[in-house]
mmCIF file with all atom_site columns, C-alpha atoms in Angstrom:
data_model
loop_
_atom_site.group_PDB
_atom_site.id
_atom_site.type_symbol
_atom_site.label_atom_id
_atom_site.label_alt_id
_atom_site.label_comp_id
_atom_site.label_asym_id
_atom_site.label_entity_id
_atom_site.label_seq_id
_atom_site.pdbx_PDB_ins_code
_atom_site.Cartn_x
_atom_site.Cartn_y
_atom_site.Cartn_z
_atom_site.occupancy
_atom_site.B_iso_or_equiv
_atom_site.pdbx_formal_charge
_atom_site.auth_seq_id
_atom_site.auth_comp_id
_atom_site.auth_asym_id
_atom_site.auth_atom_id
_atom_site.pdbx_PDB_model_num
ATOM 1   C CA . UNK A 1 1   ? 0.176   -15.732 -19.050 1.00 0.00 ? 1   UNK A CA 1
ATOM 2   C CA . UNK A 1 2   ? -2.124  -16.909 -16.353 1.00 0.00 ? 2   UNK A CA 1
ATOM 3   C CA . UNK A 1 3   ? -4.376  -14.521 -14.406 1.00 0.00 ? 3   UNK A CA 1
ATOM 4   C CA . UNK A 1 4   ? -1.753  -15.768 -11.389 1.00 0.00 ? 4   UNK A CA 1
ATOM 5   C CA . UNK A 1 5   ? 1.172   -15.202 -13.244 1.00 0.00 ? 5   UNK A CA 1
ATOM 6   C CA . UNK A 1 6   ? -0.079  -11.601 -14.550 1.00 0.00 ? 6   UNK A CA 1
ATOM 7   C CA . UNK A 1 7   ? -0.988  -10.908 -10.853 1.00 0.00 ? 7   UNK A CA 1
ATOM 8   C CA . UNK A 1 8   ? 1.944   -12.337 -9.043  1.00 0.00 ? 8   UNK A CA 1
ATOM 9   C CA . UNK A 1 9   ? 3.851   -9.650  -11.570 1.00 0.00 ? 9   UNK A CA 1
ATOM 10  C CA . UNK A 1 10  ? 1.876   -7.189  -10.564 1.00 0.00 ? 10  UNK A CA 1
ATOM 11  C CA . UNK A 1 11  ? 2.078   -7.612  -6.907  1.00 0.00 ? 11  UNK A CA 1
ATOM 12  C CA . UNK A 1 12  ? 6.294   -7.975  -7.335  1.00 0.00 ? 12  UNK A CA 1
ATOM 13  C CA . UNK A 1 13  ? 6.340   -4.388  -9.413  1.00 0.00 ? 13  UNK A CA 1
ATOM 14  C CA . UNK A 1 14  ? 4.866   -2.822  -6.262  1.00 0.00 ? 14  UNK A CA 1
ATOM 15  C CA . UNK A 1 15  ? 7.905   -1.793  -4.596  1.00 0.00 ? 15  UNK A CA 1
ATOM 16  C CA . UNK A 1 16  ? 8.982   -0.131  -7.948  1.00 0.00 ? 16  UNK A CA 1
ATOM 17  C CA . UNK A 1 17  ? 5.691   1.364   -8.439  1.00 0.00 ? 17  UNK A CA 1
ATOM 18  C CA . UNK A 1 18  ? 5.983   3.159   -4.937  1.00 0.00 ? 18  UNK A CA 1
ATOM 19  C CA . UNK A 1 19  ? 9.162   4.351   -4.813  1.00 0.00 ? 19  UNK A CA 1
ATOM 20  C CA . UNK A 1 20  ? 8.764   5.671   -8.429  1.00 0.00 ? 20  UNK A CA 1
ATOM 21  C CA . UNK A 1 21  ? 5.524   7.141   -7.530  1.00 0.00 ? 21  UNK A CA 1
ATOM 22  C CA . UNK A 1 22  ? 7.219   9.289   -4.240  1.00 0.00 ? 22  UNK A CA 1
ATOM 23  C CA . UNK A 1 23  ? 10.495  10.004  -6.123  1.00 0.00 ? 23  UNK A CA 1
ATOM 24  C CA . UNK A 1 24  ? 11.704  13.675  -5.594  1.00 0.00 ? 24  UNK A CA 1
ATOM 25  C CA . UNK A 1 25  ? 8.860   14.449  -3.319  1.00 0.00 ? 25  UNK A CA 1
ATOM 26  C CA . UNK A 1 26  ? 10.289  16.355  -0.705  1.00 0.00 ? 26  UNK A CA 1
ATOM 27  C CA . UNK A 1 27  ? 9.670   18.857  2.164   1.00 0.00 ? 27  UNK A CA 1
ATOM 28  C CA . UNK A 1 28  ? 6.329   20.501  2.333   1.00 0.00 ? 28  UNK A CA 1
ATOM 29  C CA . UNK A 1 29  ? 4.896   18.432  -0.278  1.00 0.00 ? 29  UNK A CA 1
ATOM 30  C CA . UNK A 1 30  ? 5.170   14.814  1.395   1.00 0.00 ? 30  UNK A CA 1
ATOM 31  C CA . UNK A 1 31  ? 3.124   16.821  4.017   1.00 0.00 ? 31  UNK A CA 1
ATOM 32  C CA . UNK A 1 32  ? 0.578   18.496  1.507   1.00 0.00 ? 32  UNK A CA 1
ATOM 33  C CA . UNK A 1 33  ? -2.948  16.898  2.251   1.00 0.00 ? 33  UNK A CA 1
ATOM 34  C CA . UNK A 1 34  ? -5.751  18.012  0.353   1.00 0.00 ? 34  UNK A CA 1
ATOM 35  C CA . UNK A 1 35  ? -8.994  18.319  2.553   1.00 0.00 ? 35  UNK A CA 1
ATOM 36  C CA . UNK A 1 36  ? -9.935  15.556  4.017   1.00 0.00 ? 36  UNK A CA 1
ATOM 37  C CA . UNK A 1 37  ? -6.949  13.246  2.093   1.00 0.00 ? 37  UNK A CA 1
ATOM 38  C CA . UNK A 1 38  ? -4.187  11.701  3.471   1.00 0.00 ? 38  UNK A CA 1
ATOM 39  C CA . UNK A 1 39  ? -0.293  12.983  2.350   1.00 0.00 ? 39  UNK A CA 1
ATOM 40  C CA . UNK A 1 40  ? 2.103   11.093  0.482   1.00 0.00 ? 40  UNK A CA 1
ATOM 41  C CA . UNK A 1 41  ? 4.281   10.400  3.596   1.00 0.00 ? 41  UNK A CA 1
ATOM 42  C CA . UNK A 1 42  ? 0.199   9.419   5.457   1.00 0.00 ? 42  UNK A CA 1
ATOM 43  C CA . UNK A 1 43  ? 0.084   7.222   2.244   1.00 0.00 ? 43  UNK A CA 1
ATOM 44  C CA . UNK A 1 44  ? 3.653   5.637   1.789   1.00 0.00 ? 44  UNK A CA 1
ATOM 45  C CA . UNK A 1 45  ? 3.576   4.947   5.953   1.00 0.00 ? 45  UNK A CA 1
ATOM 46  C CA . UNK A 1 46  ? -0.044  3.246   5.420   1.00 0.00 ? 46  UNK A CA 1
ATOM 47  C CA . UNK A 1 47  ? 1.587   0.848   2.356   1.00 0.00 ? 47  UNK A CA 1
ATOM 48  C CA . UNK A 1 48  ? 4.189   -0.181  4.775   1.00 0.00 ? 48  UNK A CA 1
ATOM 49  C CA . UNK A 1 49  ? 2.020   -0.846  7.209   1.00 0.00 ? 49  UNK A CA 1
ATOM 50  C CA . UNK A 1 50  ? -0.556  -2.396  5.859   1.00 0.00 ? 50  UNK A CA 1
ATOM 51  C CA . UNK A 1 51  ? 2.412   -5.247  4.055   1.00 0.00 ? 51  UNK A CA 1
ATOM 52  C CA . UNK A 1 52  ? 3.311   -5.669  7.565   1.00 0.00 ? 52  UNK A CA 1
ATOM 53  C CA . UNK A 1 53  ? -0.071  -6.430  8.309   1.00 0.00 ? 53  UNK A CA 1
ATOM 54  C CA . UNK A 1 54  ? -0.200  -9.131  4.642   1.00 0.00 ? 54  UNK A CA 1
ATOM 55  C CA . UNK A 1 55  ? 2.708   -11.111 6.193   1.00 0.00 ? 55  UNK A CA 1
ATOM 56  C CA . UNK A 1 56  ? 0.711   -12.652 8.923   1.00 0.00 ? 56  UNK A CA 1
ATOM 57  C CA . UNK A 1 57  ? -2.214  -12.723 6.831   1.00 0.00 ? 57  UNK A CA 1
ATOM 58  C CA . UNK A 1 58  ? -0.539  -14.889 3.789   1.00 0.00 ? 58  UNK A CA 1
ATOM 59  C CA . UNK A 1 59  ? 1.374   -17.013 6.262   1.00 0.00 ? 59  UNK A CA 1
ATOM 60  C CA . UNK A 1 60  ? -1.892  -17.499 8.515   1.00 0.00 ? 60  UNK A CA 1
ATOM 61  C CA . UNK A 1 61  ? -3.943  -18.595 5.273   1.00 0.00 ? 61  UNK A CA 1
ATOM 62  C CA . UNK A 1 62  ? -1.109  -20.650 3.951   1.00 0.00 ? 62  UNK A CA 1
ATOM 63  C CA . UNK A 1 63  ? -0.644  -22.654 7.617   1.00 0.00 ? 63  UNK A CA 1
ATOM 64  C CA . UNK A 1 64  ? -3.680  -22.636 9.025   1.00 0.00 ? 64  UNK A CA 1
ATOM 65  C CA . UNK A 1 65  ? -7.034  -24.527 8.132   1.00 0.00 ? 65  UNK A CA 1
ATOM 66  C CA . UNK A 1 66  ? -9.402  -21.111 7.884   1.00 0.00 ? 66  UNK A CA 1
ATOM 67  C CA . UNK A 1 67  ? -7.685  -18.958 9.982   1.00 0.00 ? 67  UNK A CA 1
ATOM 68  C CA . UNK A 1 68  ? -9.596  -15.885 11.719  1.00 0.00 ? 68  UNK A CA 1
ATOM 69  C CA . UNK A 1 69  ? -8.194  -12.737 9.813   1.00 0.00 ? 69  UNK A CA 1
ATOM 70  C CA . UNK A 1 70  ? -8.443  -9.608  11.771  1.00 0.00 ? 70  UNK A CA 1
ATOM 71  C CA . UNK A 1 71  ? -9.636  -6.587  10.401  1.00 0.00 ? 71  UNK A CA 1
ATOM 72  C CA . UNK A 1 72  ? -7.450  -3.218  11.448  1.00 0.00 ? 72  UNK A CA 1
ATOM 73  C CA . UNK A 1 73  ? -7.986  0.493   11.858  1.00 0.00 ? 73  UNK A CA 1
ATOM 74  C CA . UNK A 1 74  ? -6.253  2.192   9.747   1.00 0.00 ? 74  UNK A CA 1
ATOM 75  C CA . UNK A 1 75  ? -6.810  5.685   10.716  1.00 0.00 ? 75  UNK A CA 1
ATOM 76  C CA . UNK A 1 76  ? -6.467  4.495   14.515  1.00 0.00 ? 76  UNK A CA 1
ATOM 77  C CA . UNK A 1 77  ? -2.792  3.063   12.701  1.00 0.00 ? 77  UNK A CA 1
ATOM 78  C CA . UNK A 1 78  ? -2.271  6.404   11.408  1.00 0.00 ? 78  UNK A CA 1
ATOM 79  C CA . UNK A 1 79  ? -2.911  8.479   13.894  1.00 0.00 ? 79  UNK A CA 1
ATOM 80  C CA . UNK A 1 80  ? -1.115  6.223   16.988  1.00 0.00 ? 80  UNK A CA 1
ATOM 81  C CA . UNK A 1 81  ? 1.411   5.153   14.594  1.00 0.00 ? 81  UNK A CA 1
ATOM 82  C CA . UNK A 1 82  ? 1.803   8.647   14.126  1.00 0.00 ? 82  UNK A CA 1
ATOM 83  C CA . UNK A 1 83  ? 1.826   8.381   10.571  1.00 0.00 ? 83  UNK A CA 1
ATOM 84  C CA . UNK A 1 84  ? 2.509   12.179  10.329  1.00 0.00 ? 84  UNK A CA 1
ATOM 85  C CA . UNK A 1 85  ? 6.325   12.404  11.165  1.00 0.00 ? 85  UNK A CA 1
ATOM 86  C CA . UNK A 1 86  ? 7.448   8.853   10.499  1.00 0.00 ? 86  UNK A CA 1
ATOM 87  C CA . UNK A 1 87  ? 10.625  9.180   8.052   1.00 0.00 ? 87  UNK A CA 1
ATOM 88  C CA . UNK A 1 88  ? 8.924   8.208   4.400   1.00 0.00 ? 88  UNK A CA 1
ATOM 89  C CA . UNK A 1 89  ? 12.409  6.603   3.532   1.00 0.00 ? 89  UNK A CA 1
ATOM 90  C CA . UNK A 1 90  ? 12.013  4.142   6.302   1.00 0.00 ? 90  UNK A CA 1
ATOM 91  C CA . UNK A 1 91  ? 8.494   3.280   5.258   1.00 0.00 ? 91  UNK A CA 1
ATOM 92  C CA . UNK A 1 92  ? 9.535   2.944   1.759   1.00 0.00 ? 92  UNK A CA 1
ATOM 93  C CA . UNK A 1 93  ? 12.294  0.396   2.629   1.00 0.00 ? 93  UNK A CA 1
ATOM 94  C CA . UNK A 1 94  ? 9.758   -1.409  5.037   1.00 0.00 ? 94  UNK A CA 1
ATOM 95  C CA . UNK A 1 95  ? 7.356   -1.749  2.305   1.00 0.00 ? 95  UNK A CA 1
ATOM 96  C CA . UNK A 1 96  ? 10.275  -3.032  -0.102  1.00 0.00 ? 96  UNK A CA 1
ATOM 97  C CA . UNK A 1 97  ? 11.454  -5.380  1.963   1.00 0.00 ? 97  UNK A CA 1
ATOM 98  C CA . UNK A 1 98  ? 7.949   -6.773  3.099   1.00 0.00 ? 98  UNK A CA 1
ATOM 99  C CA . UNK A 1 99  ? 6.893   -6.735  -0.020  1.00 0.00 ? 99  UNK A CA 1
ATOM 100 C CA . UNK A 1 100 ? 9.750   -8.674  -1.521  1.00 0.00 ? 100 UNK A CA 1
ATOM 101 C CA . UNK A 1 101 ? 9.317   -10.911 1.028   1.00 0.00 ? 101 UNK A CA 1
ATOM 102 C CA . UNK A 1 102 ? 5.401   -12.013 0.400   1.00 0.00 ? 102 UNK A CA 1
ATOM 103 C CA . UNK A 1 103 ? 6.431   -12.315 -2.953  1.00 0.00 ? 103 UNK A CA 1
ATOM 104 C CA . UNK A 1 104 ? 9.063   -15.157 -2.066  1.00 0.00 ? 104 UNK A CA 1
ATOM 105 C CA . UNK A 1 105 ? 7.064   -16.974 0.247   1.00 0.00 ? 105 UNK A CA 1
ATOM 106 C CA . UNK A 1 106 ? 3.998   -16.945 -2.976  1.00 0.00 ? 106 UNK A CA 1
ATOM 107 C CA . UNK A 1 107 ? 5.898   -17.376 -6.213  1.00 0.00 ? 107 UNK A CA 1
ATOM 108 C CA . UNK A 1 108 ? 6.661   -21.037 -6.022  1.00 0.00 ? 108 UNK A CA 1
ATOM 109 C CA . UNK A 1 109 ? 3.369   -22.011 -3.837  1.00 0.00 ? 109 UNK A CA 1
ATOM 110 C CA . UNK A 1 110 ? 1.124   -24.006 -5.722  1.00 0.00 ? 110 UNK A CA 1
ATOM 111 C CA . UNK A 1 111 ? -1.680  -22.821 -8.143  1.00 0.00 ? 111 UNK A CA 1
ATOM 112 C CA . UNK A 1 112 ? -4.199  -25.029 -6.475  1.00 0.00 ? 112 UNK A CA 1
ATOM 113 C CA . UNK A 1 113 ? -3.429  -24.228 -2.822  1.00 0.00 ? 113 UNK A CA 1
ATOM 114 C CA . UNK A 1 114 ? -4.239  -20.618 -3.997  1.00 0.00 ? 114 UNK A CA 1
ATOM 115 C CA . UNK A 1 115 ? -7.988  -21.433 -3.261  1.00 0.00 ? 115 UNK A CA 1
ATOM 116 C CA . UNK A 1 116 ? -6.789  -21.675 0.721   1.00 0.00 ? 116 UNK A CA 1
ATOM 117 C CA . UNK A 1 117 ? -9.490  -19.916 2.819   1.00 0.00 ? 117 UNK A CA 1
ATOM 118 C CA . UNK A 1 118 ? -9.097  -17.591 5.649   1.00 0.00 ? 118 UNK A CA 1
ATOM 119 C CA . UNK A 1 119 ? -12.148 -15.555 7.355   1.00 0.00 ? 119 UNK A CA 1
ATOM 120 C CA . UNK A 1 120 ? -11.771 -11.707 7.274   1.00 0.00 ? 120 UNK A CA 1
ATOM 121 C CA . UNK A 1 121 ? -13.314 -10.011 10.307  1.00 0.00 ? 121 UNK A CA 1
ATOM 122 C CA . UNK A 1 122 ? -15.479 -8.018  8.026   1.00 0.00 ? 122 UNK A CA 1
ATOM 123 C CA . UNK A 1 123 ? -14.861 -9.354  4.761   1.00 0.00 ? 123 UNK A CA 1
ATOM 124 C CA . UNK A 1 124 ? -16.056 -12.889 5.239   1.00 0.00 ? 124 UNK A CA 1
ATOM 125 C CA . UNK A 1 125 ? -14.259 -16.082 3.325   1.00 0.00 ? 125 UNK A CA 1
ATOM 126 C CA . UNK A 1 126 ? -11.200 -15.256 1.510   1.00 0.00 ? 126 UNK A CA 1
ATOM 127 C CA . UNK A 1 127 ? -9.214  -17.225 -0.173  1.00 0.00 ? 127 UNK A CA 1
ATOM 128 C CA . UNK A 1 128 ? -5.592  -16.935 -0.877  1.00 0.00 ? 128 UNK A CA 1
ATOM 129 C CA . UNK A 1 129 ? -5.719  -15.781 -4.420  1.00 0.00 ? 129 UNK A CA 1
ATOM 130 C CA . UNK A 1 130 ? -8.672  -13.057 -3.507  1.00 0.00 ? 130 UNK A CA 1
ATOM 131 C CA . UNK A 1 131 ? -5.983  -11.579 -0.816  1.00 0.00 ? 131 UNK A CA 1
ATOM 132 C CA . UNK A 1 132 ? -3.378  -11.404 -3.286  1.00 0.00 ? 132 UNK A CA 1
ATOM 133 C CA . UNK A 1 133 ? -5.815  -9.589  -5.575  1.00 0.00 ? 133 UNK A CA 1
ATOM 134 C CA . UNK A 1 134 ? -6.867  -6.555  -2.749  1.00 0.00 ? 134 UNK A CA 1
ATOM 135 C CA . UNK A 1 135 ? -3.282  -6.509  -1.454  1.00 0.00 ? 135 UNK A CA 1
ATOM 136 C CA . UNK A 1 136 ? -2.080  -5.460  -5.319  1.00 0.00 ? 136 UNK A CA 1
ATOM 137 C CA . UNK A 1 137 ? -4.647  -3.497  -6.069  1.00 0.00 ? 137 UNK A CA 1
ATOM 138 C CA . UNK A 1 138 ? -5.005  -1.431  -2.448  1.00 0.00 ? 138 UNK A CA 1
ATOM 139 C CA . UNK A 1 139 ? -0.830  -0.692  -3.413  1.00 0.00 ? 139 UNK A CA 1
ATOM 140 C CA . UNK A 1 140 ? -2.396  0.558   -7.035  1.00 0.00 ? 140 UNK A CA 1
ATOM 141 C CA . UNK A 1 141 ? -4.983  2.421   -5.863  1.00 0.00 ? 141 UNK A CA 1
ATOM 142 C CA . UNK A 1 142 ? -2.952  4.363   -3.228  1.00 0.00 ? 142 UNK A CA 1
ATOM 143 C CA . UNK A 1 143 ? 0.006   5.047   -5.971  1.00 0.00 ? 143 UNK A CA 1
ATOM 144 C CA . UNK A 1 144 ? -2.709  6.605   -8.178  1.00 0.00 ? 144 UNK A CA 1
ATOM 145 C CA . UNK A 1 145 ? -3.616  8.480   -4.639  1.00 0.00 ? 145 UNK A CA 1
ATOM 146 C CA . UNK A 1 146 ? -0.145  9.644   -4.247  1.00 0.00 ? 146 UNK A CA 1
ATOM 147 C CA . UNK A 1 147 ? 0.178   10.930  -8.062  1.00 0.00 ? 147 UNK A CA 1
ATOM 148 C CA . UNK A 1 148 ? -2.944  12.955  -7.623  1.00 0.00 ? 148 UNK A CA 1
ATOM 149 C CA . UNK A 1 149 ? -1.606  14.283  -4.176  1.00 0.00 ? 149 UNK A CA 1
ATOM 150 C CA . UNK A 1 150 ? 1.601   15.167  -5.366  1.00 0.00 ? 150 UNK A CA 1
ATOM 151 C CA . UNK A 1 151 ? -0.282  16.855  -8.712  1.00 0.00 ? 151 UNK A CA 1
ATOM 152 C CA . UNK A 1 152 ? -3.146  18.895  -6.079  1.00 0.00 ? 152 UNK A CA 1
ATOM 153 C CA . UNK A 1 153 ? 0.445   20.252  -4.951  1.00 0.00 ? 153 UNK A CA 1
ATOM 154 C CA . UNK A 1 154 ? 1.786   21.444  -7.807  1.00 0.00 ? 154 UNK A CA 1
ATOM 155 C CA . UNK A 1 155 ? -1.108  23.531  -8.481  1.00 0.00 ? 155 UNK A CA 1
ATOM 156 C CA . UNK A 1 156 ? -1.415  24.606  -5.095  1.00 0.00 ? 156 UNK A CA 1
ATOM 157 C CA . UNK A 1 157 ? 1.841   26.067  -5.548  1.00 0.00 ? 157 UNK A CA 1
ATOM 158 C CA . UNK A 1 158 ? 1.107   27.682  -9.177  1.00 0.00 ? 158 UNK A CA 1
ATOM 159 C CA . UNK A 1 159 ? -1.895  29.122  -7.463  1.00 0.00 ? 159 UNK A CA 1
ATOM 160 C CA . UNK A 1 160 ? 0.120   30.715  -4.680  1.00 0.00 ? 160 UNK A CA 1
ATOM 161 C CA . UNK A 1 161 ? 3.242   32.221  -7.180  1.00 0.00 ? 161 UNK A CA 1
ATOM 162 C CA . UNK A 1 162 ? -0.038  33.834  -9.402  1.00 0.00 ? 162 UNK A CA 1
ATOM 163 C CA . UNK A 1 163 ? -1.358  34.684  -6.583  1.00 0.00 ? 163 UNK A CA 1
ATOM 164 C CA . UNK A 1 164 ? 1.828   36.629  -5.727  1.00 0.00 ? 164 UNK A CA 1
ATOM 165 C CA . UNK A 1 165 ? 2.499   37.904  -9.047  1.00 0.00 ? 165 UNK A CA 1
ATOM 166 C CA . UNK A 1 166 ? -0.594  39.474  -9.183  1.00 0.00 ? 166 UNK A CA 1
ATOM 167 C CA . UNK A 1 167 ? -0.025  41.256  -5.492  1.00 0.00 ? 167 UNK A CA 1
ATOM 168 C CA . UNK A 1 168 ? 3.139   42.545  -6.660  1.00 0.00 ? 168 UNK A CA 1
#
């Protein structure tokens, strides 16, 4: 398999690797946010956000000869997006379908025309196959985030039924 192939697969499993990543979270612990940290809903509403913000990006790189690439806030996104109360299930379907999406418009578009440039705000040059690479492996990183979040809050919770046990 092709380091495209491999990474195109990667990039499709995303979706799946969210949702299985938030499944039965609920309640106070899509909320929990360890110091400083964002929580899994902060995390899941980021993803979907940030795919939104990969749709203009592939298309711009794709149809345009070195297209600017603008360069976003994201805790400005998450704190006017108010990231905080959005419904997780919506963000998880936004991501899905965005996701899915990117992955359509890539899977059949040449190997060669993967080297298509676009300049990042801060980044610099890009090309095509280097976005592909951060957008998969930002969506990896923050699942890993959101299985150590949702792990911080299981122990939380331990602590606080010892911590009643030994009260009573």
């Amino acid at each position: 398999m092709s380091e495209l192939a491999e990474l195109m697969e990667r990039f499709r499993r995303g979706a799946e690797l969210l949702a299985m990543s938030t499944t039965g979270a609920a309640g106070p612990e899509l909320d929990f946010a360890p110091e400083g940290k964002w929580s899994v809903r902060q995390i899941a509403c980021h993803l979907a956000d940030t795919e939104a913000v990969w749709v203009m990006r592939f298309r711009q790189t794709i149809a345009e000869e070195n297209p600017t690439i603008a360069a976003f806030d994201q805790n400005a996104w998450a704190e006017k997006l108010d990231y905080k109360r959005r419904k997780i299930s919506q963000a998880l379907e936004q991501f899905r379908v965005l996701r899915s999406e990117n992955f359509e418009l890539l899977k059949e578009f040449p190997e060669t025309e993967f080297e298509r440039k676009g300049t990042h705000t801060k980044r610099g040059p890009m090309s095509l196959l280097e976005m592909l690479k951060l957008s998969t492996e930002h969506l990896e990183r923050h699942v890993q985030q959101i299985r150590g979040v949702r792990t911080e809050y299981k122990e939380s919770r331990k602590s606080e039924v010892r911590s009643q046990k030994s009260e009573s």
